[in-house]
PDB file of C-alpha atoms in Angstrom:
ATOM      1  CA  GLY A  19      80.781  23.664 -12.559  1.00 65.00           C
ATOM      2  CA  TYR A  20      82.814  26.864 -10.956  1.00 83.00           C
ATOM      3  CA  ALA A  21      85.347  26.625  -8.230  1.00 86.00           C
ATOM      4  CA  ASP A  22      84.720  28.508  -4.972  1.00 87.00           C
ATOM      5  CA  LEU A  23      87.665  31.770  -4.465  1.00 90.00           C
ATOM      6  CA  SER A  24      88.247  29.753  -1.123  1.00 90.00           C
ATOM      7  CA  ALA A  25      89.701  26.729  -3.396  1.00 91.00           C
ATOM      8  CA  TYR A  26      92.533  28.705  -4.692  1.00 92.00           C
ATOM      9  CA  PHE A  27      93.957  29.775  -1.649  1.00 93.00           C
ATOM     10  CA  LEU A  28      93.409  26.865  -0.284  1.00 94.00           C
ATOM     11  CA  LEU A  29      95.501  25.074  -2.818  1.00 93.00           C
ATOM     12  CA  ARG A  30      98.184  27.946  -2.597  1.00 95.00           C
ATOM     13  CA  ALA A  31      98.486  26.863   0.925  1.00 95.00           C
ATOM     14  CA  PHE A  32      99.115  23.836   0.440  1.00 96.00           C
ATOM     15  CA  GLN A  33     102.185  24.167  -2.276  1.00 96.00           C
ATOM     16  CA  HIS A  34     103.953  26.295   0.249  1.00 96.00           C
ATOM     17  CA  LEU A  35     103.273  23.601   2.889  1.00 96.00           C
ATOM     18  CA  HIS A  36     106.565  21.485   3.444  1.00 96.00           C
ATOM     19  CA  THR A  37     106.305  17.565   3.798  1.00 96.00           C
ATOM     20  CA  GLY A  38     105.324  16.588   6.975  1.00 95.00           C
ATOM     21  CA  CYS A  39     103.882  19.862   8.427  1.00 96.00           C
ATOM     22  CA  ASN A  40     100.128  20.539   8.378  1.00 96.00           C
ATOM     23  CA  PHE A  41      97.325  23.484   8.818  1.00 96.00           C
ATOM     24  CA  GLY A  42      93.727  23.919   9.254  1.00 96.00           C
ATOM     25  CA  PHE A  43      91.481  26.123   6.796  1.00 95.00           C
ATOM     26  CA  ILE A  44      88.127  27.844   7.100  1.00 93.00           C
ATOM     27  CA  ALA A  45      86.546  27.628   3.753  1.00 91.00           C
ATOM     28  CA  THR A  46      82.919  28.064   2.425  1.00 87.00           C
ATOM     29  CA  ASN A  47      80.893  25.171   2.694  1.00 87.00           C
ATOM     30  CA  SER A  48      80.812  24.995  -1.401  1.00 87.00           C
ATOM     31  CA  ILE A  49      84.123  23.737  -1.164  1.00 87.00           C
ATOM     32  CA  ALA A  50      83.038  20.247  -1.673  1.00 83.00           C
ATOM     33  CA  ASP A  51      81.387  20.879  -4.412  1.00 84.00           C
ATOM     34  CA  THR A  52      82.563  19.686  -7.950  1.00 78.00           C
ATOM     35  CA  GLY A  53      84.425  22.483  -9.345  1.00 86.00           C
ATOM     36  CA  SER A  54      86.449  23.199  -5.995  1.00 87.00           C
ATOM     37  CA  ARG A  55      87.121  19.719  -5.615  1.00 87.00           C
ATOM     38  CA  ALA A  56      88.574  19.404  -9.260  1.00 89.00           C
ATOM     39  CA  VAL A  57      90.643  22.638  -8.700  1.00 88.00           C
ATOM     40  CA  CYS A  58      92.111  21.920  -4.756  1.00 90.00           C
ATOM     41  CA  LEU A  59      90.951  18.773  -3.123  1.00 91.00           C
ATOM     42  CA  GLU A  60      91.511  16.132  -5.798  1.00 92.00           C
ATOM     43  CA  PRO A  61      95.330  17.879  -6.731  1.00 93.00           C
ATOM     44  CA  ILE A  62      96.390  18.071  -2.834  1.00 94.00           C
ATOM     45  CA  VAL A  63      95.579  13.914  -2.758  1.00 94.00           C
ATOM     46  CA  ALA A  64      97.538  13.853  -6.115  1.00 96.00           C
ATOM     47  CA  ASN A  65     100.205  15.274  -4.889  1.00 95.00           C
ATOM     48  CA  ASN A  66     100.732  13.541  -1.134  1.00 95.00           C
ATOM     49  CA  GLY A  67      98.408  15.128   0.657  1.00 96.00           C
ATOM     50  CA  THR A  68      95.956  14.317   3.013  1.00 95.00           C
ATOM     51  CA  LEU A  69      92.965  15.710   4.075  1.00 94.00           C
ATOM     52  CA  TYR A  70      92.875  13.905   7.653  1.00 94.00           C
ATOM     53  CA  ARG A  71      89.774  15.782   9.661  1.00 94.00           C
ATOM     54  CA  ALA A  72      86.612  18.036   7.418  1.00 93.00           C
ATOM     55  CA  VAL A  73      83.411  19.378   8.833  1.00 94.00           C
ATOM     56  CA  LYS A  74      81.403  20.105   5.738  1.00 90.00           C
ATOM     57  CA  ASN A  75      78.317  22.114   7.372  1.00 92.00           C
ATOM     58  CA  ALA A  76      79.308  24.138  10.423  1.00 93.00           C
ATOM     59  CA  ASN A  77      77.788  26.899  12.054  1.00 93.00           C
ATOM     60  CA  TRP A  78      79.767  29.948  12.182  1.00 89.00           C
ATOM     61  CA  PRO A  79      79.967  31.183  16.200  1.00 84.00           C
ATOM     62  CA  GLY A  80      78.297  34.887  16.771  1.00 83.00           C
ATOM     63  CA  ALA A  81      75.174  36.118  15.103  1.00 89.00           C
ATOM     64  CA  ALA A  82      76.327  35.965  11.549  1.00 88.00           C
ATOM     65  CA  SER A  83      73.759  32.872   9.595  1.00 90.00           C
ATOM     66  CA  VAL A  84      76.836  31.885   7.504  1.00 91.00           C
ATOM     67  CA  ILE A  85      77.577  28.086   6.864  1.00 92.00           C
ATOM     68  CA  VAL A  86      81.061  26.882   6.568  1.00 92.00           C
ATOM     69  CA  SER A  87      83.388  24.029   6.021  1.00 92.00           C
ATOM     70  CA  ILE A  88      86.900  23.253   8.530  1.00 94.00           C
ATOM     71  CA  LEU A  89      89.330  20.956   6.709  1.00 95.00           C
ATOM     72  CA  HIS A  90      92.575  19.958   8.520  1.00 96.00           C
ATOM     73  CA  VAL A  91      95.538  18.894   5.905  1.00 96.00           C
ATOM     74  CA  LYS A  92      98.758  17.301   5.917  1.00 96.00           C
ATOM     75  CA  LYS A  93     101.758  17.157   3.334  1.00 96.00           C
ATOM     76  CA  GLY A  94     102.097  13.224   3.718  1.00 93.00           C
ATOM     77  CA  VAL A  95     100.926  10.626   5.160  1.00 87.00           C
ATOM     78  CA  TRP A  96      98.499  11.053   8.150  1.00 82.00           C
ATOM     79  CA  SER A  97      99.369   8.974  11.106  1.00 78.00           C
ATOM     80  CA  THR A  98      97.791   8.419  14.522  1.00 75.00           C
ATOM     81  CA  SER A  99     100.833   7.030  16.480  1.00 69.00           C
ATOM     82  CA  LYS A 100     101.923   9.532  19.081  1.00 64.00           C
ATOM     83  CA  ARG A 101     106.043   9.956  19.123  1.00 62.00           C
TER      84      ARG A 101
END
């Protein structure tokens, strides 16, 4: 399959992220499909990335009839312990 354009933006954002830092990303809802997963999600996990929260099908607020995915990524191991 083909990768969605948002997959490349997600991977690029991860590449610029410092170890221990996080970011949130709103993507098209096809981000988890085979092509996009191979382009960005699998490389992120293979390079010490953690997808610690994901919402696959979220309704865009407002009048637009759009379904998006919301991802939260950390470069490093996710820990729920408080400092």
